[in-house]
Coordinates of C-alpha atoms and ligand atoms in Angstrom, one line a residue:
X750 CA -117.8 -69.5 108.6
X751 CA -121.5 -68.3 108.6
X752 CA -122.4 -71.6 110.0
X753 CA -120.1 -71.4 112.2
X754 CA -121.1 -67.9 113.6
X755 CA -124.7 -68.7 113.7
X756 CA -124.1 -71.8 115.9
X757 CA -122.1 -69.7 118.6
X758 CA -124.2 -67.1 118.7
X759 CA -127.4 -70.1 118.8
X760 CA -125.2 -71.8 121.6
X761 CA -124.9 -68.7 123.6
X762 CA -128.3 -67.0 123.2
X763 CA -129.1 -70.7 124.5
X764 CA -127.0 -70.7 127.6
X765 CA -128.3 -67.2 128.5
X766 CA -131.7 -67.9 128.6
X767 CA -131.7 -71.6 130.3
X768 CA -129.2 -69.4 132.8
X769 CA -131.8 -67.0 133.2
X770 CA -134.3 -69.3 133.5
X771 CA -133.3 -71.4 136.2
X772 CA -131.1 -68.8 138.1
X773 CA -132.8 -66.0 137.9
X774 CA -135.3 -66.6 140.8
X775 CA -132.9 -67.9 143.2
X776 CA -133.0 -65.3 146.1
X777 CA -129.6 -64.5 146.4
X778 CA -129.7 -63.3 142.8
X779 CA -132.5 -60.8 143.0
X780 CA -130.2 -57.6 143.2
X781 CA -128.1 -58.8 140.2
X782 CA -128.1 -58.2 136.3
X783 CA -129.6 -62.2 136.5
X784 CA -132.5 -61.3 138.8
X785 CA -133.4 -58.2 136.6
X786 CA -133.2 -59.8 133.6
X787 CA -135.3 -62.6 134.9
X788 CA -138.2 -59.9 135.9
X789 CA -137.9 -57.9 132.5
X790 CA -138.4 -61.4 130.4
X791 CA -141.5 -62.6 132.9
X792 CA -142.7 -59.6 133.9
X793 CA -141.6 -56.6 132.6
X794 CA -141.7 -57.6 128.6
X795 CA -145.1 -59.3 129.3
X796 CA -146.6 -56.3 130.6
X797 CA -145.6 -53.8 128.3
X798 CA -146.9 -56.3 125.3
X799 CA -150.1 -56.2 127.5
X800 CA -150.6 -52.4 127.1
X801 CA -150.0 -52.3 123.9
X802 CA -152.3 -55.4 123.2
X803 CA -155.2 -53.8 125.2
X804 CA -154.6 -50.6 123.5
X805 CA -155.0 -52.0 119.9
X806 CA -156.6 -55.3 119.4
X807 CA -158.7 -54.8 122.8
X808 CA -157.0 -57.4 124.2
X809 CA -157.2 -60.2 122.1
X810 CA -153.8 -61.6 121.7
X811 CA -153.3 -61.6 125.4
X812 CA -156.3 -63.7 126.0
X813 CA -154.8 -66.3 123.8
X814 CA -151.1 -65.7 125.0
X815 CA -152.8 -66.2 128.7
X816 CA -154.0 -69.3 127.8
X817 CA -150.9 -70.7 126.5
X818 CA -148.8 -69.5 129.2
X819 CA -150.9 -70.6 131.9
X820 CA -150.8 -73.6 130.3
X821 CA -147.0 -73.4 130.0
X822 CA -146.0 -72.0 133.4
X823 CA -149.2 -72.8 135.7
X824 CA -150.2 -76.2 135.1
X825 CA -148.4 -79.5 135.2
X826 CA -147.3 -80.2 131.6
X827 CA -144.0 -82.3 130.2
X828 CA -143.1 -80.0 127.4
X829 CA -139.8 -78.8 129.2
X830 CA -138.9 -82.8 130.2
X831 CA -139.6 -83.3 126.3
X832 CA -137.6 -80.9 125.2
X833 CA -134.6 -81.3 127.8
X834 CA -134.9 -85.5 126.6
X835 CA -135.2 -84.2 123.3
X836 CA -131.9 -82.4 123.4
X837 CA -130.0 -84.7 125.2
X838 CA -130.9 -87.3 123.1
X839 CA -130.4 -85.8 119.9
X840 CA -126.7 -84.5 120.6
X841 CA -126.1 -87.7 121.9
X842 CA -127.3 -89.9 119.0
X843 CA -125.9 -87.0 116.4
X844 CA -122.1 -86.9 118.4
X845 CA -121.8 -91.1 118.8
X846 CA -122.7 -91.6 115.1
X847 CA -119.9 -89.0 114.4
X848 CA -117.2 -90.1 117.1
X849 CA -117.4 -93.3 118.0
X850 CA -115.4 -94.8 114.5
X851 CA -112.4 -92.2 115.7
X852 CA -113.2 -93.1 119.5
X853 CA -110.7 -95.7 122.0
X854 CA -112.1 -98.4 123.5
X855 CA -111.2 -97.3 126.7
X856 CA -113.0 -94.1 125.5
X857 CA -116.2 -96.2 124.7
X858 CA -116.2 -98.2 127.4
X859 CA -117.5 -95.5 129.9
X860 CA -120.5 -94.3 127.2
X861 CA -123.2 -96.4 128.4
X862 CA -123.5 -95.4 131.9
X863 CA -122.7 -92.0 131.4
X864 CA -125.5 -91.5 129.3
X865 CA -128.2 -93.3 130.3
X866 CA -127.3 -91.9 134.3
X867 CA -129.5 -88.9 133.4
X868 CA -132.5 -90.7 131.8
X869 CA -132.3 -93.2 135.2
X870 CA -132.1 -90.5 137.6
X871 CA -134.8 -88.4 135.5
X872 CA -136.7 -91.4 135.3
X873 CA -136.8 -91.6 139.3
X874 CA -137.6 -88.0 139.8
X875 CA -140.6 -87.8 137.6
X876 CA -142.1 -91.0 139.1
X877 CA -141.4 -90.7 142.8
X878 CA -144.4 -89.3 144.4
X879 CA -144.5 -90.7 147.7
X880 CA -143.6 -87.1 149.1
X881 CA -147.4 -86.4 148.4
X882 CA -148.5 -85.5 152.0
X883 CA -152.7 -87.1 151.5
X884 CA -154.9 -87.1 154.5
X885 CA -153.9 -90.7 154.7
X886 CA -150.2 -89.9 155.5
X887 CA -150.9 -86.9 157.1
X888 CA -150.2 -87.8 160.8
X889 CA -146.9 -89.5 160.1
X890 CA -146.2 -86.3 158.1
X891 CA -146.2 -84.6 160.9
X892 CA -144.3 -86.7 163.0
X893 CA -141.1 -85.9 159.9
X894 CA -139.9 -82.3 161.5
X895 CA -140.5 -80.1 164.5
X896 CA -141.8 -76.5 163.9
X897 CA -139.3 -74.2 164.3
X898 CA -142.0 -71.1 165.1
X899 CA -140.1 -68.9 162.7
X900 CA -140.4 -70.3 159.1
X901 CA -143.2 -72.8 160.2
X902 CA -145.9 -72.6 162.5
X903 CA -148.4 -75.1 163.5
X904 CA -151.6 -72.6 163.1
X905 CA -150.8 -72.7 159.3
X906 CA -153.6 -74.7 157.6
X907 CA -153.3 -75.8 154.1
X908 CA -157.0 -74.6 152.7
X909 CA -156.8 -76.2 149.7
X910 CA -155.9 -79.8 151.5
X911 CA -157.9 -79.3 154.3
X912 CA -155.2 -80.1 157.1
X913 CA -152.3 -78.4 159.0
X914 CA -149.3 -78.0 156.8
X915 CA -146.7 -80.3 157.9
X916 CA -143.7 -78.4 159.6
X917 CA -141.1 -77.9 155.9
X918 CA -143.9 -79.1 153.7
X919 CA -145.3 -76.1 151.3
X920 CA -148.5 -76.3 149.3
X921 CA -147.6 -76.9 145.0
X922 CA -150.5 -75.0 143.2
X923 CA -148.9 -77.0 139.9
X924 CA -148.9 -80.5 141.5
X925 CA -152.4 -79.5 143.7
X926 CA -150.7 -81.5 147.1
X927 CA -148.9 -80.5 150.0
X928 CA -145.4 -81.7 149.6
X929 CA -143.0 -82.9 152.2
X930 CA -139.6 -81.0 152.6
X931 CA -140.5 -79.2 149.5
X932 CA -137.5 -77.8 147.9
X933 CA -139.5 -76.2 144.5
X934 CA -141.8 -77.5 142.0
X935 CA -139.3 -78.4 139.0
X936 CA -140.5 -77.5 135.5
X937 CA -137.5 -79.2 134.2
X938 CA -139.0 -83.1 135.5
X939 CA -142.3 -82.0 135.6
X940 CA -142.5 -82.9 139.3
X941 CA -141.8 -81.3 142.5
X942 CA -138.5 -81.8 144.4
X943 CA -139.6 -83.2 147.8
X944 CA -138.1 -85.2 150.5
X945 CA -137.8 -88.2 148.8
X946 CA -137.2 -87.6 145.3
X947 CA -134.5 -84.5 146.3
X948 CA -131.4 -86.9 146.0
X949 CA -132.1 -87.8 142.6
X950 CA -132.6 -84.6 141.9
X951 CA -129.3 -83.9 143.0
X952 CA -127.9 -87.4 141.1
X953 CA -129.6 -86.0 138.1
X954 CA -127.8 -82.5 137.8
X955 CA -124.4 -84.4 138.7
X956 CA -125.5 -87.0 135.9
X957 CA -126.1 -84.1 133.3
X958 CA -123.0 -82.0 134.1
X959 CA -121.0 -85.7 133.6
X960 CA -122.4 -86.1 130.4
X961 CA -121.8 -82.9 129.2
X962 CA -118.2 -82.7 130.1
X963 CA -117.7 -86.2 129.2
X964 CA -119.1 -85.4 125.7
X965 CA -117.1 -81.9 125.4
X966 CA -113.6 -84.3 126.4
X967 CA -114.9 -86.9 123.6
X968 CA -115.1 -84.1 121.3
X969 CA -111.2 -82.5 122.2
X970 CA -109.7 -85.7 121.9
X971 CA -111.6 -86.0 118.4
X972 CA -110.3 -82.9 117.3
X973 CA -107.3 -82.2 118.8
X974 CA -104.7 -84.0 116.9
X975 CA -105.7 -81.5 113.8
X976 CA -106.1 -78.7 115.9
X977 CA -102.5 -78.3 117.1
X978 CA -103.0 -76.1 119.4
X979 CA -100.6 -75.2 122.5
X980 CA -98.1 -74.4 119.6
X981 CA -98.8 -71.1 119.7
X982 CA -95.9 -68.3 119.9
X983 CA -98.1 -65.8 121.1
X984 CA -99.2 -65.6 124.7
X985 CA -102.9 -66.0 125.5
X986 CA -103.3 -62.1 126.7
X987 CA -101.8 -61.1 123.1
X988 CA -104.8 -60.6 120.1
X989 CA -103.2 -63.1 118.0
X990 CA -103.3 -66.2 120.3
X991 CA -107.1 -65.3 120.1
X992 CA -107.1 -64.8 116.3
X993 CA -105.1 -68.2 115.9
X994 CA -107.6 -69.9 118.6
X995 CA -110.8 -68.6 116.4
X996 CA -109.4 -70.5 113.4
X997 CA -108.6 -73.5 114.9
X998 CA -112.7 -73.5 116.0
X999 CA -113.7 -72.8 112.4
X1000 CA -110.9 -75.5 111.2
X1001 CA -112.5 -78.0 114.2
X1002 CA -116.3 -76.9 112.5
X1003 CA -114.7 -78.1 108.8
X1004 CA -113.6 -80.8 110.3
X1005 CA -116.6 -82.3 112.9
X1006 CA -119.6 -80.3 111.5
X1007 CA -122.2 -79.6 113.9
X1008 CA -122.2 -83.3 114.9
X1009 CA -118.9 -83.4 116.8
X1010 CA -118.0 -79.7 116.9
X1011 CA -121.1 -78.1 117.5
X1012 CA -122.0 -80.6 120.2
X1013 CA -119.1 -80.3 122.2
X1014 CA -119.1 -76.9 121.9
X1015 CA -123.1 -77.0 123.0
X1016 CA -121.5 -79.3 125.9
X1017 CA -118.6 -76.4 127.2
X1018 CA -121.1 -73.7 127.1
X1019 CA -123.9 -75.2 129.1
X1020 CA -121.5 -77.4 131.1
X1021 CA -121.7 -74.7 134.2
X1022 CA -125.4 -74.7 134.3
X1023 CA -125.7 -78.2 135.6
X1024 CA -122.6 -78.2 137.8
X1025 CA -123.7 -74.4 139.2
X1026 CA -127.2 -75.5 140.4
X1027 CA -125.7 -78.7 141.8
X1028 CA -123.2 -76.5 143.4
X1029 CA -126.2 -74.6 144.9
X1030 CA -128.0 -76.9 146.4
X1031 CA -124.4 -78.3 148.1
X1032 CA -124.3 -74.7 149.6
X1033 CA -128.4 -75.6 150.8
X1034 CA -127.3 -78.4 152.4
X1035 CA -124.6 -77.2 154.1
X1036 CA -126.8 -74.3 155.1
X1037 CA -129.3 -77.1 156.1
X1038 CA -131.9 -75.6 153.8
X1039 CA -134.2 -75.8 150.7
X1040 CA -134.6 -73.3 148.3
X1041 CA -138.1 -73.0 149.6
X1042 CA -136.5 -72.3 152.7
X1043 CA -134.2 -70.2 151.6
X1044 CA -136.5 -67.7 150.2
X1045 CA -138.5 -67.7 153.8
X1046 CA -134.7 -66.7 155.1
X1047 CA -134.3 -64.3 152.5
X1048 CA -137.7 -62.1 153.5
X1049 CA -136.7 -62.2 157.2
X1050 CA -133.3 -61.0 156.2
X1051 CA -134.6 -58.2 154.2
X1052 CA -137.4 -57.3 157.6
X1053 CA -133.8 -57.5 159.6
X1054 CA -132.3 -55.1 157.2
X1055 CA -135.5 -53.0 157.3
X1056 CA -135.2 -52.5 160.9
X1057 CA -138.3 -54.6 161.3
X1058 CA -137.9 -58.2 162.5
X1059 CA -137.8 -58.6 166.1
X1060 CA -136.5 -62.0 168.4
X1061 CA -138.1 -63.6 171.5
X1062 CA -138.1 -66.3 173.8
X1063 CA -141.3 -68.4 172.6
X1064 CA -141.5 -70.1 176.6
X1065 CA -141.8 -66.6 178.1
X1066 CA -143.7 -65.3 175.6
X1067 CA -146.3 -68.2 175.3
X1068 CA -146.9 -67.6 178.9
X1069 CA -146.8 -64.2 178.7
X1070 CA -149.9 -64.7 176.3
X1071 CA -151.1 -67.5 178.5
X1072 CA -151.3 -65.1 181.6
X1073 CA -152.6 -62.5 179.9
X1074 CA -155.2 -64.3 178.2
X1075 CA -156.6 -65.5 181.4
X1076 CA -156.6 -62.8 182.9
X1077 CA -158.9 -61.4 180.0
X1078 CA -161.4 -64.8 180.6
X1079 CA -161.1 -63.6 185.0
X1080 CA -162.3 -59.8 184.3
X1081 CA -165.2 -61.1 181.8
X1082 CA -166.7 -63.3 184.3
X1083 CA -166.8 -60.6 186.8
X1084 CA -168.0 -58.0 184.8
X1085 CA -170.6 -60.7 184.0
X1086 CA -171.0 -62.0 187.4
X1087 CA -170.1 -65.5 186.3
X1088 CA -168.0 -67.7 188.9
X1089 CA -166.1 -71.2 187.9
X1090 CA -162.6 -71.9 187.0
X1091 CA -160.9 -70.8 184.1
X1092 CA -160.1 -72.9 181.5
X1093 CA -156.2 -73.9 180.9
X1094 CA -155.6 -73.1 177.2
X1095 CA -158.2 -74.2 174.2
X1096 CA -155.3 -74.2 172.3
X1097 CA -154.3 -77.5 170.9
X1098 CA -150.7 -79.2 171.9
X1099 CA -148.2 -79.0 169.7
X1100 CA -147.2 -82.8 169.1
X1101 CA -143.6 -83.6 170.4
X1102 CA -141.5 -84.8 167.5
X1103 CA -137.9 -86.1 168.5
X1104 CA -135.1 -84.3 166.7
X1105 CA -131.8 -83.3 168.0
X1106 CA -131.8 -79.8 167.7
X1107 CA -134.0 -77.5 169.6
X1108 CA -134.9 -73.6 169.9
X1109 CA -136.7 -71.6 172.1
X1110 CA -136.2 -68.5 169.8
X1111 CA -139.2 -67.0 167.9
X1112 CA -139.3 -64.3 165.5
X1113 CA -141.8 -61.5 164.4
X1114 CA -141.8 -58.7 162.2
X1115 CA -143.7 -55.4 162.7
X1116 CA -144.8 -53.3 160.7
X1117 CA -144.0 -50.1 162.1
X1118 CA -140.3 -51.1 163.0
X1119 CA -141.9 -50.9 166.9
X1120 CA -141.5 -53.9 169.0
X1121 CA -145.0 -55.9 169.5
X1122 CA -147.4 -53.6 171.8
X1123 CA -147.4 -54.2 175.5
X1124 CA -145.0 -56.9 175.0
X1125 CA -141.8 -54.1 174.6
X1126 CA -139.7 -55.8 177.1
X1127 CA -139.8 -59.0 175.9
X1128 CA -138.9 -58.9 172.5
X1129 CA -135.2 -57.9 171.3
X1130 CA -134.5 -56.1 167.7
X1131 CA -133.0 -58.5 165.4
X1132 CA -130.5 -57.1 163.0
X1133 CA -128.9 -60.0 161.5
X1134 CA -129.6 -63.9 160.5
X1135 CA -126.7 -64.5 162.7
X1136 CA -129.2 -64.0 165.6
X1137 CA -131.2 -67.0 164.8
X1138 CA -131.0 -70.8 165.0
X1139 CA -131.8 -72.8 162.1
X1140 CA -133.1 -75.7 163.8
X1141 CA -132.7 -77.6 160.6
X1142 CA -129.0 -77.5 160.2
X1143 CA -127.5 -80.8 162.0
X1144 CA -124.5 -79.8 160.4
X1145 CA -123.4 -80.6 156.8
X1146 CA -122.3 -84.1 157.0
X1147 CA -125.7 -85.0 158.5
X1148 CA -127.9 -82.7 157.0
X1149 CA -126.6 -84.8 153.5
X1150 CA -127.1 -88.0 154.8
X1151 CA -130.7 -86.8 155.5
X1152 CA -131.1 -85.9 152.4
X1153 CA -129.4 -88.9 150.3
X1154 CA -131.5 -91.4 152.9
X1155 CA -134.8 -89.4 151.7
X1156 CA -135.0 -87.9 155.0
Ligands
ZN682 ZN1 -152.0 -78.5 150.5
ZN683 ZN1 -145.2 -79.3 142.3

């Protein structure tokens, strides 16, 4: 019974924390008991620890702690893929050695490519790299995507590259490269998800959540027949169907140990983590963004909510700027009795990159909830997301054929 306890509360402590962990920065969750919790365990906790640290050992422990974190959460290192392979193939080699003598052949059949589908696709999304943007794929880069002038602008230079970031591309501090389409940097493969490698990503949380509810259906139809449940006389809001249901758990722990029991029940419980972030990124692509992206969305929502984000035709307001620009260049060579033309623009063209959805819209946010000075009339508040055009939603169908063709 003891054992029994301890593994539950193991297998939900667990589940929490891997929740927390890869849900808890999603942007959509960061006004939820998920989002807080994240920030009390990464920043919060840490802090307080800090104060105390400083206060009584002058600091000492943190230095060390520093270390190891950095090391942990701000430099590339496979301890998370070791420990996720680790697990996975653990359960699997401790369940199969249990089950497979009570197991069907039609049962065993299926086995081998459900569980080696996660190793393949983790294998392909720790090794695909080609989403590196290097100054030797640079111009093709940025030949990938147009700017949109809201979430990317071509004045935005990558320092630590030494180029112009690629329209969807975003700088990986872990990785040390501009990435194509980056989605996030993925402690979980050690990698980050990027253009190419994004749909086996997605194969690879699909792959997992198979495996897992494969496993937990291998364990039920283990167990089952000396469960007997669905015999019950009580209904399932009455305490006793509940009481009877704990004791058929500790009868199925008697009876599979941790091996088939435990594992399956490991299975149900983290089951929805998988199948919830795949879910997710379903929702991104039908929103025709990544999660990169969807933080980027998230900040303009919250100036839009703030009274603070304002919209603008980019034609009228690039000559607007144009126009006004010259006509700063005009009254500096008379003041200075210089005569000659004046130049066009010193700016450099944007390069045309064919894609079937464009925008003219452009957005800015001020900080003083004004609209931008001497420009009043041509700028419009903009109070909701509705407002804007997400030039990189071709709708679902193709925005997932983009992304399953690493596009
Ligand atoms: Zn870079
Ligand atoms: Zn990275």
């Amino acid at each position: 019974m003891i054992a029994f306890r301890n593994t539950i509360i193991l297998v939900v402590v667990i589940s929490l924390f891997t929740f927390i962990a890869l849900f808890g920065r999603l942007p959509a969750l960061r006004k939820t008991p998920i989002g807080f919790s994240h920030r009390l365990l990464c920043i919060y906790i840490p802090n307080g620890f800090r104060q105390v640290d400083s206060r009584y050992t002058g600091g000492r422990m943190n230095a060390n702690i520093a270390q190891l974190s950095n090391y942990l959460f701000h430099q590339k290192n496979p301890l998370v893929l070791l420990l996720f392979l680790v697990l996975l193939t653990g359960s699997a080699t401790l369940f199969l050695r249990a089950a497979l003598p009570h197991l069907s052949t039609s049962l065993i059949l299926p086995i081998p490519f459900v569980v080696l589908a996660p190793y393949t696709f983790t294998y392909l999304c720790v090794t695909r790299k080609t989403d590196y943007i290097t100054h030797a794929n640079h111009a093709p880069a940025m030949r990938q995507y147009p700017y949109d002038h809201i979430l990317f602008r071509p004045d935005n230079l990558c320092r630590t590259c030494n180029f112009t970031k690629p329209a969807r591309s975003k700088h990986c501090s872990l990785c040390g490269v501009c990435v194509a389409r980056c989605d996030h940097h993925c402690a979980w493969i050690n990698n980050c998800v990027g253009r190419h490698n994004y749909r086996y990503f997605l194969l690879l949380l699909l792959s997992i959540g198979i495996v897992e509810l494969y496993g937990a259906y291998l364990s039920w139809s283990v167990l089952s027949p000396h469960l007997h449940l669905g015999h019950s006389k009580y209904g399932w809001l009455e305490k006793q169907y509940w009481a009877e249901l704990g004791n058929a758990f500790v009868f199925a722990m008697s009876i599979g140990g941790i091996s088939v029991a435990g594992v399956g029940l490991l299975a149900i419980t983290t089951m929805p983590l998988p199948f919830a972030l795949f879910a997710y990124h379903l929702y991104l692509i039908w929103a025709g963004m990544t999660t990169n992206e969807s933080a980027k969305w998230a900040d303009w929502r919250d100036d839009m909510t703030d009274g603070m984000a304002w919209i603008g035709k980019r034609s009228v307001i690039e000559a607007h700027n144009k126009e006004r620009k010259a006509r700063h260049l005009r009254n500096r060579n008379r003041m200075s009795g210089l005569a000659g033309p004046v130049p066009d623009s010193d700016e450099d063209e944007e390069e045309y990159v064919p894609w079937p959805k464009h925008s003219d819209q452009t957005l800015v946010s001020t900080t003083d909830g004004k609209a931008p000075t001497g420009q009043e009339q041509l700028w419009e508040r903009c109070m909701s997301l509705d407002m804007v055009e997400n030039i990189y939603d071709l709708g679902f169908w193709r925005n997932f054929v983009a992304v399953m063709t690493g596009r």
